[in-house]
Coordinates of C-alpha atoms and ligand atoms in Angstrom, one line a residue:
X1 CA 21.2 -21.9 13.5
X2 CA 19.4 -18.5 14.9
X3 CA 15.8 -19.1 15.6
X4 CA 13.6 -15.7 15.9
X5 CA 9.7 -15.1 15.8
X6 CA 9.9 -13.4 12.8
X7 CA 11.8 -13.5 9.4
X8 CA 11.3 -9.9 7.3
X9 CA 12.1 -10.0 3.8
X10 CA 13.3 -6.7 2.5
X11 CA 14.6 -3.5 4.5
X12 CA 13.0 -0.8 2.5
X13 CA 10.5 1.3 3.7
X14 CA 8.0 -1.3 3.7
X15 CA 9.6 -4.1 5.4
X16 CA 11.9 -1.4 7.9
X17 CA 8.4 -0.4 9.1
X18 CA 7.1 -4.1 9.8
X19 CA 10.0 -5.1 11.1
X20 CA 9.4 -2.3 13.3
X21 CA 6.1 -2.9 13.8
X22 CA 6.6 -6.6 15.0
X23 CA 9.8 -5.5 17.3
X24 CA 7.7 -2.9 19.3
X25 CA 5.5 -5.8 19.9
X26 CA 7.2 -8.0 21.5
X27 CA 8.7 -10.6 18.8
X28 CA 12.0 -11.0 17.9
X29 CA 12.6 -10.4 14.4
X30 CA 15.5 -11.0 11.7
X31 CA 14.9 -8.5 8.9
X32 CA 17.1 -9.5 6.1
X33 CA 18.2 -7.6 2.9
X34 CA 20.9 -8.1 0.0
X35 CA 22.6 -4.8 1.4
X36 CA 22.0 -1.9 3.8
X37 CA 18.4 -0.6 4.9
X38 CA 16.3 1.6 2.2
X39 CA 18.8 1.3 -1.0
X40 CA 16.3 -0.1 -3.1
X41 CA 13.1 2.0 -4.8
X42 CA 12.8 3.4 -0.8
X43 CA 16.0 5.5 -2.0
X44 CA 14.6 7.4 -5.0
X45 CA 11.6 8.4 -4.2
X46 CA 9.9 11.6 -3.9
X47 CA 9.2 11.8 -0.5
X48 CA 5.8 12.9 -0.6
X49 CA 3.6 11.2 2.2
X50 CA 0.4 12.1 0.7
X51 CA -2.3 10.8 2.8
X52 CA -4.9 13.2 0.8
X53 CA -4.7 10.8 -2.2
X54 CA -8.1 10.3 -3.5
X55 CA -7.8 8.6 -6.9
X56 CA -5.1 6.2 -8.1
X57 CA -3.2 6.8 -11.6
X58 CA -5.3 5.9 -14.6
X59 CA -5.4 4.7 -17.6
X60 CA -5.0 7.5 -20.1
X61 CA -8.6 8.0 -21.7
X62 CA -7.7 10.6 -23.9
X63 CA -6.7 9.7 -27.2
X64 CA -4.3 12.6 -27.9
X65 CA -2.6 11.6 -24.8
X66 CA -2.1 7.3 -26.0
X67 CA -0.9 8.9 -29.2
X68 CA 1.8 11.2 -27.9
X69 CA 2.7 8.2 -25.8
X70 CA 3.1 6.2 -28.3
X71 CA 5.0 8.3 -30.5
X72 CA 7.4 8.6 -27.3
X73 CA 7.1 12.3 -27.1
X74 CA 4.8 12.3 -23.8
X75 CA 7.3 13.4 -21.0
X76 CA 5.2 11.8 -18.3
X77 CA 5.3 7.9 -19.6
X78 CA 7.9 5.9 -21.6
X79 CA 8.0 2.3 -22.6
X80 CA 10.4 -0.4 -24.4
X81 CA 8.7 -1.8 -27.3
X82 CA 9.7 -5.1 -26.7
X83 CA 8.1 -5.6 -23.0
X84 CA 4.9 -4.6 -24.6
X85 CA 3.6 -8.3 -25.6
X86 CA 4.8 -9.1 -21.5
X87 CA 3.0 -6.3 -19.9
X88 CA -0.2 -6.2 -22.2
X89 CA -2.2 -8.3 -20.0
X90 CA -1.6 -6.2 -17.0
X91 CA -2.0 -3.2 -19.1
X92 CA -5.5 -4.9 -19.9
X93 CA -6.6 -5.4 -16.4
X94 CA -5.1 -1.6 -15.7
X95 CA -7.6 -0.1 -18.1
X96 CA -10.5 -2.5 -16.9
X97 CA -9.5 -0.9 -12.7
X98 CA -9.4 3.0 -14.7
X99 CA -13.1 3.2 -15.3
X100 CA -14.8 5.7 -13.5
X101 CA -16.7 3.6 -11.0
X102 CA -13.6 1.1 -10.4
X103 CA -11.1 4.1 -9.9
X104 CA -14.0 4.9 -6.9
X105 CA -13.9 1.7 -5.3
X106 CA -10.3 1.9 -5.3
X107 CA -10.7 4.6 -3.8
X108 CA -12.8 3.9 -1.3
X109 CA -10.9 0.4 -0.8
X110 CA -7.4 2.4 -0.5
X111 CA -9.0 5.2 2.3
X112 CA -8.3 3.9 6.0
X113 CA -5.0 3.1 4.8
X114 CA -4.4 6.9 3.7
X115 CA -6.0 8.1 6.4
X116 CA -4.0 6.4 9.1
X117 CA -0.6 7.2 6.3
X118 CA 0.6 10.7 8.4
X119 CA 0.0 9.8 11.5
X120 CA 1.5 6.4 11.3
X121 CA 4.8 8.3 10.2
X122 CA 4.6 10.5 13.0
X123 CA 4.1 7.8 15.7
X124 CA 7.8 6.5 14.1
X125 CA 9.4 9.5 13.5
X126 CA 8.7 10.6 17.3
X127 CA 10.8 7.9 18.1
X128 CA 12.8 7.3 16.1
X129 CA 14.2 10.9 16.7
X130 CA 13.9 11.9 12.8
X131 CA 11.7 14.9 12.9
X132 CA 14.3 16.6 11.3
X133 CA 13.2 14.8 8.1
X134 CA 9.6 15.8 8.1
X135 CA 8.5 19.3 6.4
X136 CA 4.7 19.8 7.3
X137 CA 3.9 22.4 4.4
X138 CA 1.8 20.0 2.3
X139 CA 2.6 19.8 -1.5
X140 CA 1.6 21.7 -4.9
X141 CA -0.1 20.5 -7.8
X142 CA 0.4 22.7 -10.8
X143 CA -1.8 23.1 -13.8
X144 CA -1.0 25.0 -16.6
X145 CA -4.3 25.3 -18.3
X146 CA -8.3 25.5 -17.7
X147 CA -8.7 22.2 -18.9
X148 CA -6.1 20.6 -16.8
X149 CA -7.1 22.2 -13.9
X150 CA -11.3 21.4 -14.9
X151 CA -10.4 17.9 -15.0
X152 CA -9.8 17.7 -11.5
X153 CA -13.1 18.8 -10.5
X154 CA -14.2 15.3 -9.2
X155 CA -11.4 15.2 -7.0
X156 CA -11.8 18.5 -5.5
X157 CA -15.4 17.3 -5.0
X158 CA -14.7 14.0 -3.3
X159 CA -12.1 15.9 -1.0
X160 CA -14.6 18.0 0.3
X161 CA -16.8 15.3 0.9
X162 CA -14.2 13.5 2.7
X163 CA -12.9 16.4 4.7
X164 CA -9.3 16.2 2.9
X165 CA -7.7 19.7 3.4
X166 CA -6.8 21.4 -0.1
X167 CA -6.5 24.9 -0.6
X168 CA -7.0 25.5 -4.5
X169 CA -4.6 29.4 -5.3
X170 CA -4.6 31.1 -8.2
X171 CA -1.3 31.9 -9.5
X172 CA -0.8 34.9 -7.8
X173 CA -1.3 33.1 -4.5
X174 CA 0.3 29.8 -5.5
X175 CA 3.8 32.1 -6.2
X176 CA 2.9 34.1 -2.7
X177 CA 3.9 30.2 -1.6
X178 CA 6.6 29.4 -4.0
X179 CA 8.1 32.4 -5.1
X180 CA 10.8 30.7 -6.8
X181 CA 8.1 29.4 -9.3
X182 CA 8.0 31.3 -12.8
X183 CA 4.4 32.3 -13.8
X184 CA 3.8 29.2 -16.4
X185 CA 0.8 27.8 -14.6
X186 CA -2.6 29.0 -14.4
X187 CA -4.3 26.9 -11.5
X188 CA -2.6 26.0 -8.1
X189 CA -3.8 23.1 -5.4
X190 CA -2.1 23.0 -2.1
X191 CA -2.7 19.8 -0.4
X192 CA -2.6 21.1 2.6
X193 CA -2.3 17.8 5.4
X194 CA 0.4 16.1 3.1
X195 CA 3.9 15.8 5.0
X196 CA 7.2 16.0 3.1
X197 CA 10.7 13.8 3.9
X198 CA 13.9 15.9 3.1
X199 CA 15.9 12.0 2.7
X200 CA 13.9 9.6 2.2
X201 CA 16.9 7.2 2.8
X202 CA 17.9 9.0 6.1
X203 CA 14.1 7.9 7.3
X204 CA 14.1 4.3 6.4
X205 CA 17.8 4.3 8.1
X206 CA 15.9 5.9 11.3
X207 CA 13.4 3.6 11.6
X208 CA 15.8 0.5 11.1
X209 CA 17.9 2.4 13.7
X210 CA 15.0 2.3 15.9
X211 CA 14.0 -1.1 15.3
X212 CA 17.9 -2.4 16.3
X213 CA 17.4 -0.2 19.5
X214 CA 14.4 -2.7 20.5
X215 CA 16.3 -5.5 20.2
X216 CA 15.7 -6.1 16.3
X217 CA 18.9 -7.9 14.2
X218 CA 19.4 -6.7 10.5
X219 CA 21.2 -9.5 8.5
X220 CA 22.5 -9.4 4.9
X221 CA 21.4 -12.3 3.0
X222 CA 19.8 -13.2 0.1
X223 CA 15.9 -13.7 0.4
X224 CA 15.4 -16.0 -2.4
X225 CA 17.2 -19.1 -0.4
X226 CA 13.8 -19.1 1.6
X227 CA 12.9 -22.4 2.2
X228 CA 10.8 -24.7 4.6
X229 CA 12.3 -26.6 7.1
X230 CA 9.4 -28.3 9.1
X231 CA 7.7 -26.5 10.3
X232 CA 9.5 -23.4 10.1
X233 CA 11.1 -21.3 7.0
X234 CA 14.7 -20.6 7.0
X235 CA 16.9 -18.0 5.1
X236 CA 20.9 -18.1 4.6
X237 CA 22.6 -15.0 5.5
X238 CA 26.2 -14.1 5.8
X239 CA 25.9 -15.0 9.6
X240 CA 24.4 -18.2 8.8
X241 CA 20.9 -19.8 8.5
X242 CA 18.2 -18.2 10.2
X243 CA 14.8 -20.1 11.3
X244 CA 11.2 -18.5 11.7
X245 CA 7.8 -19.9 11.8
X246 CA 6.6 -16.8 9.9
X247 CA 8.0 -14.7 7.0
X248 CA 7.5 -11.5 5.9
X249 CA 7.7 -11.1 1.6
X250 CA 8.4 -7.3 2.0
X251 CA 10.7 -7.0 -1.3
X252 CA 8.5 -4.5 -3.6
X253 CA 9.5 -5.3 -7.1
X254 CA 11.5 -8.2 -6.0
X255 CA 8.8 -10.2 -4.2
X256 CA 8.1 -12.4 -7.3
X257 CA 11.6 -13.8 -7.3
X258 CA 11.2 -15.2 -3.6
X259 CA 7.2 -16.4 -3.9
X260 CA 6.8 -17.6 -7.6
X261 CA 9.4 -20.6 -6.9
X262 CA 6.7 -21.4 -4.1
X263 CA 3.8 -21.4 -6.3
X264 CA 2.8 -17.7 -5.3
X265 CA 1.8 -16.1 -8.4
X266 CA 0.0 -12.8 -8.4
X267 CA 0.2 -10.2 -11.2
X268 CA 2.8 -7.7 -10.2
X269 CA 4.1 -4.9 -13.0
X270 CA 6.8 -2.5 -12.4
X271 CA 6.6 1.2 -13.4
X272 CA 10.2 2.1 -13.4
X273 CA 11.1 6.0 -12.6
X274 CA 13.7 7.9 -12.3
X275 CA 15.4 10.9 -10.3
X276 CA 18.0 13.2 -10.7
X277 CA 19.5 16.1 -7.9
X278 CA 19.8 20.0 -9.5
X279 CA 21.5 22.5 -7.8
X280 CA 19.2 25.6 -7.5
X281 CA 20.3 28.7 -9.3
X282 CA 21.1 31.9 -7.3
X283 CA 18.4 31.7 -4.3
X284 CA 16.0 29.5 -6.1
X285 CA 14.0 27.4 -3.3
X286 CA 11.4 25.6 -3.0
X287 CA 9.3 24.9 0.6
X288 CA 7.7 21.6 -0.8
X289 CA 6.9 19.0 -3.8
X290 CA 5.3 20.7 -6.6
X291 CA 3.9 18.4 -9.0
X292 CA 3.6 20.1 -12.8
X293 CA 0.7 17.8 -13.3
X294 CA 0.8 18.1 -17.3
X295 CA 4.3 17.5 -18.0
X296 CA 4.0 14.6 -15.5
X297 CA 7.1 15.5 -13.4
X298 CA 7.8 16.4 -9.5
X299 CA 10.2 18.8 -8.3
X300 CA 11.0 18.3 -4.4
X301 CA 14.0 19.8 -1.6
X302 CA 15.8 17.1 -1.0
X303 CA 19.0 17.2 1.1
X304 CA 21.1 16.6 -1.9
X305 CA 19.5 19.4 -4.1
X306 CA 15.9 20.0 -5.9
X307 CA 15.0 16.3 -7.2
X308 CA 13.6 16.1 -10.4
X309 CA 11.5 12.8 -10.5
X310 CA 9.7 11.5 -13.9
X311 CA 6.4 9.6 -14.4
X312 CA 6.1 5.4 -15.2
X313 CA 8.4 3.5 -17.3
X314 CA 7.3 0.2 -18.8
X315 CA 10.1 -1.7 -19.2
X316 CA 12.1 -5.3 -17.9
X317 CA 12.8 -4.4 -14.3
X318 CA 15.9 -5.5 -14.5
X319 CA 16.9 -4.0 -18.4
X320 CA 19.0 -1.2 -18.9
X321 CA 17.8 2.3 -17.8
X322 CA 16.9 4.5 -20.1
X323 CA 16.2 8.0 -19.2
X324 CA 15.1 9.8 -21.8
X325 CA 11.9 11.3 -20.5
X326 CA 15.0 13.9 -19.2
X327 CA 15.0 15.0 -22.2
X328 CA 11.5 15.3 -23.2
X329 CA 10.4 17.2 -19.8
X330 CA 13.9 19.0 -18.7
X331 CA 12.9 22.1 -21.1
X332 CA 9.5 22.5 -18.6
X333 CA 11.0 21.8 -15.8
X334 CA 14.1 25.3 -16.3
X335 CA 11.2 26.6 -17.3
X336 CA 9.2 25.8 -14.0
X337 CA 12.1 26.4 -11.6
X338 CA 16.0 28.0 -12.1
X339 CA 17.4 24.4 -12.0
X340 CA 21.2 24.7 -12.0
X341 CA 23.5 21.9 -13.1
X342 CA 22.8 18.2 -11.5
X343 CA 24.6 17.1 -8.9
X344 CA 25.0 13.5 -10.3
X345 CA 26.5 12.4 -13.3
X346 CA 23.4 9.9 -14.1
X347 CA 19.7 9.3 -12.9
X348 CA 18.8 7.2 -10.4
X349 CA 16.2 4.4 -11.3
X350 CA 14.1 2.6 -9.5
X351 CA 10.8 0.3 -10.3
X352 CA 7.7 1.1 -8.4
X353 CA 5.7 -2.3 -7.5
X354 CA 2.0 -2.2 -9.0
X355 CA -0.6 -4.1 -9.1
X356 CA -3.1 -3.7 -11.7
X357 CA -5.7 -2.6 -9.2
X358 CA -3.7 -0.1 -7.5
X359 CA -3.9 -2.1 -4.0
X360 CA -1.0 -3.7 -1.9
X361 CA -1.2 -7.0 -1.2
X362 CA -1.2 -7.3 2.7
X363 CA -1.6 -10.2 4.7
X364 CA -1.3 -14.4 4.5
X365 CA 0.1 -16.0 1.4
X366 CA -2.1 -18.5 -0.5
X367 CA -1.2 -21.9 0.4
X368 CA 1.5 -20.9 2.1
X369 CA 1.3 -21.2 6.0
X370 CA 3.1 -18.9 7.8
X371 CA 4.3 -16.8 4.5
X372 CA 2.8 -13.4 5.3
X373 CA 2.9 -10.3 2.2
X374 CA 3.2 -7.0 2.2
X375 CA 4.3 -5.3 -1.4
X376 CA 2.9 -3.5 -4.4
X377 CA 2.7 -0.2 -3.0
X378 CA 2.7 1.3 -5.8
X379 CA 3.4 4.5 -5.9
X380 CA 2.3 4.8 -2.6
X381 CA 5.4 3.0 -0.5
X382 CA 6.1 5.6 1.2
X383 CA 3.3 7.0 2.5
X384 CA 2.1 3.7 3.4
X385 CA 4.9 2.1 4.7
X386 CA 3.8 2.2 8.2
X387 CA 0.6 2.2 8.0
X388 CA 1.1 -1.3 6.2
X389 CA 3.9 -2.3 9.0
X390 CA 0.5 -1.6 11.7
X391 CA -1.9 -3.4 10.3
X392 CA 0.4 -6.4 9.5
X393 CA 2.0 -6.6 13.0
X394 CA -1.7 -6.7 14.1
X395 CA -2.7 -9.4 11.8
X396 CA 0.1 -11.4 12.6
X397 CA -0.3 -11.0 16.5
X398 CA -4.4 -11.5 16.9
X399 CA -5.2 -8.0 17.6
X400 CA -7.9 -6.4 16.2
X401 CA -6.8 -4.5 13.0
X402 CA -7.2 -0.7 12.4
X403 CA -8.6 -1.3 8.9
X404 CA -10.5 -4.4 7.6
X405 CA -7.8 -5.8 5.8
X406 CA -9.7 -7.9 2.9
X407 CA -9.4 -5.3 0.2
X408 CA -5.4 -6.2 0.0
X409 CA -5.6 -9.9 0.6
X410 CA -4.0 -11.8 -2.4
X411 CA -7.4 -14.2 -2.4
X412 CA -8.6 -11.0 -5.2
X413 CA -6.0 -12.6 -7.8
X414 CA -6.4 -16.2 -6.8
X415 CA -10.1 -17.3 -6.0
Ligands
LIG501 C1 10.5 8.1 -9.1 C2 9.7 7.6 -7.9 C3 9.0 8.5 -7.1 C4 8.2 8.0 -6.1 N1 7.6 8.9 -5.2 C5 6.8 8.5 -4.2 C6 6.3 9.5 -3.2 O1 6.5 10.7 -3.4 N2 5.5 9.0 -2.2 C7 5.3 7.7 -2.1 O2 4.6 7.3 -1.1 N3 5.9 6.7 -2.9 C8 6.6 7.1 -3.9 N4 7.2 6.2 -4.8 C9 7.0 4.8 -4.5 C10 7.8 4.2 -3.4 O3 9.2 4.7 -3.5 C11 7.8 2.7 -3.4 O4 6.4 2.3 -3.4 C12 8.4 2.1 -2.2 O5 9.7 2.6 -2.1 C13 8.4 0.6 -2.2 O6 9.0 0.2 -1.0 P1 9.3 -1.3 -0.6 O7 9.9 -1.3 0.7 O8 8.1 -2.1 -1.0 O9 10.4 -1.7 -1.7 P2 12.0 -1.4 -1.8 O10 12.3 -0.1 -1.2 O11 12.4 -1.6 -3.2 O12 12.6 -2.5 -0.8 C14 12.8 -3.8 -1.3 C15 14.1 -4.3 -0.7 O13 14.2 -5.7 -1.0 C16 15.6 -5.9 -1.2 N5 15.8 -7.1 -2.0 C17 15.5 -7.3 -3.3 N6 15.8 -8.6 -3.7 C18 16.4 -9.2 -2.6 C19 17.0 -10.5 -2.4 N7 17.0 -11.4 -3.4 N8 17.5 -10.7 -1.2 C20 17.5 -9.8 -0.2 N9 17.0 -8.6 -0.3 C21 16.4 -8.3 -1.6 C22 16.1 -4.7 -1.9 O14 17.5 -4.5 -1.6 C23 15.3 -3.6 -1.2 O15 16.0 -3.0 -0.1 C24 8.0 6.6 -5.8 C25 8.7 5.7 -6.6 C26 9.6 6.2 -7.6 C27 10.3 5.2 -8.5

């Protein structure tokens, strides 16, 4: 039987980065996953590290929006009929966290963590030698009419307050940027301090690179034979049992199937997304994201081509992909950029882990001693991946943490 500090559920970016975390500290530290580091929803993603978010996704208020929804033609949400009666309950508590003074304490709850989101990824990426991953020319949020562009007035406001860079270009100046852009926008927002990762994969690999060079063991194993053994918790792996006296529950949209056996229940929902790689036409480029805010899609460079990534899903995480929000936004999208033919024959789908509240839950598991969790991120993971492995690594070790760390504690959902 191995014996280690530290057991890490989950090598995605999340857990990569505690494990990480933990390593540079001292601990010795078995991080564990069903297969290689950052294959899960830490694949797909699209690798915006976007420290300048403000506001988390709402609840749609407007009517016209709920309607187009629900007559499937929106391109920027999709849902299976039948998971409605499942998810209606967190749906309800969703819309309770999307009024106007909730969406601000979220806000202001969510901050240090964004704040410390860039940097944290630079500390890694220093040494972890992946610079090469890292484009520093913010990202673009498009808007293709007055309204659209209006509506973000509060945020534009709150930026300034906070002293979040943001450049807001006409469209004259927004293609003097991306001049592969056609002219269907009106209104342009460069988001100026926001950092970019070419492979999102090739970074989480990095990191767990890093974390093996400190003396950190990566094991393949199946996190949901966690189990006490007096007083420690053990895991089975395909090198045999391993023992810890603390445990990480770093799985994302997995982390129920390890922690409601235990008696951990917290409301977790999944918005499922999806990606697909275009080659670009002719000498179409693009320097960074661009998000086409009312058609609810992302274009970003990736290493494998221009990836096209779509808005939430509310389905079964584990039911049968269904991409048609392709189809509804694909026609914007050509019209957007020259996308060429994809470079895959299907989308890649993953299921962003969400909380109701639009908070992680970071730090000690109810009733659970020595269970310690870190999932949820929303649509976040990314960007907060090491920001989350810092302040966890510091709760664990008794060091004073760089944020207070009560807004994520899982006490919110049970006390
Ligand atoms: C389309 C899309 C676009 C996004 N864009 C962005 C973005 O631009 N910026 C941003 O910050 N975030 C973005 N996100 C969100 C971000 O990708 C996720 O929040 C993040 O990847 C979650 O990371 P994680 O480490 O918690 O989970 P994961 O990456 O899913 O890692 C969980 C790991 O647990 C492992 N696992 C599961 N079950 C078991 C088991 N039984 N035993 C062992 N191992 C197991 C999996 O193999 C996996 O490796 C996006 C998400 C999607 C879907």
């Amino acid at each position: 039987m191995a014996r280690a500090d530290v057991i890490v559920l989950g090598a995605g970016i999340v857990g990569t980065s505690i494990a990480l975390h933990l390593a540079k500290r001292g601990l010795s530290v078995v991080l564990i996953d069903r297969g290689p580091a950052g294959e899960g929803t830490s694949y797909g993603n699209t690798g915006i590290i976007e420290g300048n978010t403000i506001f988390p996704q709402v609840f749609p208020s407007d009517w016209k929006a709920l309607i187009r929804i629900a007559l499937k033609r929106a391109p920027e949400a999709n849902y299976h009929l039948s998971f409605l009666p499942r998810v209606a309950p967190w749906l309800a508590a969703f819309r309770a966290a999307s009024r106007p003074e909730r969406v601000m304490e979220t806000a202001e709850f969510m901050r240090p963590l964004f704040t410390r989101a860039v940097a944290e990824h630079e500390a890694l990426v220093a040494e972890s030698g992946a610079a090469r991953y890292l484009v520093r020319h913010g990202w673009l949020k498009l808007y293709r009419s007055d309204a659209a562009f209006a509506a973000q007035a509060r945020e534009l406001d709150v930026a300034a307050k906070l002293g979040i860079a943001n450049v807001p270009l006409d469209r004259d100046a927004a293609l003097a940027l991306e001049p592969s852009l056609a002219p269907v926008f009106r209104h342009a927002v460069h988001w100026t301090g926001a950092v970019s990762v070419t492979n999102p994969l090739a970074l989480t690999r990095a990191y767990a690179a890093r974390f093996a060079a400190l003396g950190g063991i990566k094991l393949t194993g199946d996190a949901r034979t966690l189990h006490r053994v007096d007083p420690s918790w053990s895991v089975d792996t395909t090198a045999g049992p391993v023992d810890a006296s603390d445990v990480v529950v770093a799985l994302g949209p997995w982390a129920p199937d390890v922690l409601e056996p235990l008696g951990v229940k917290l409301p977790l929902a999944v918005k499922r997304g999806y990606h697909r790689h275009f080659r670009a036409q002719g000498n179409a480029a693009l320097s960074r994201p661009v998000l086409d805010a009312e058609k609810g899609y992302c274009l970003a460079p990736m290493e494998q081509g221009i990836r096209l990534t779509t808005g939430a899903e509310f389905a079964a995480r584990d039911a049968a992909p269904t991409p048609v929000q392709f189809d509804r936004l694909l026609p914007s999208a050509r019209e957007l950029f020259a996308l060429g033919d994809p470079v895959e024959p299907q989308p890649w789908m993953g299921s962003r882990p969400c909380f109701a509240d639009s908070r992680p839950v970071i730090g000690r598991a109810p009733g659970q001693r020595g269970v310690w969790l870190a999932y949820g991120h929303g649509h976040w993971g990314l960007t907060l991946g090491p920001a989350t492995g810092r302040l966890i690594a510091e709760m664990m070790t008794g060091a004073t943490p760089f944020c207070d760390p009560k807004p994520y504690g899982a006490e919110r959902y049970t006390q």
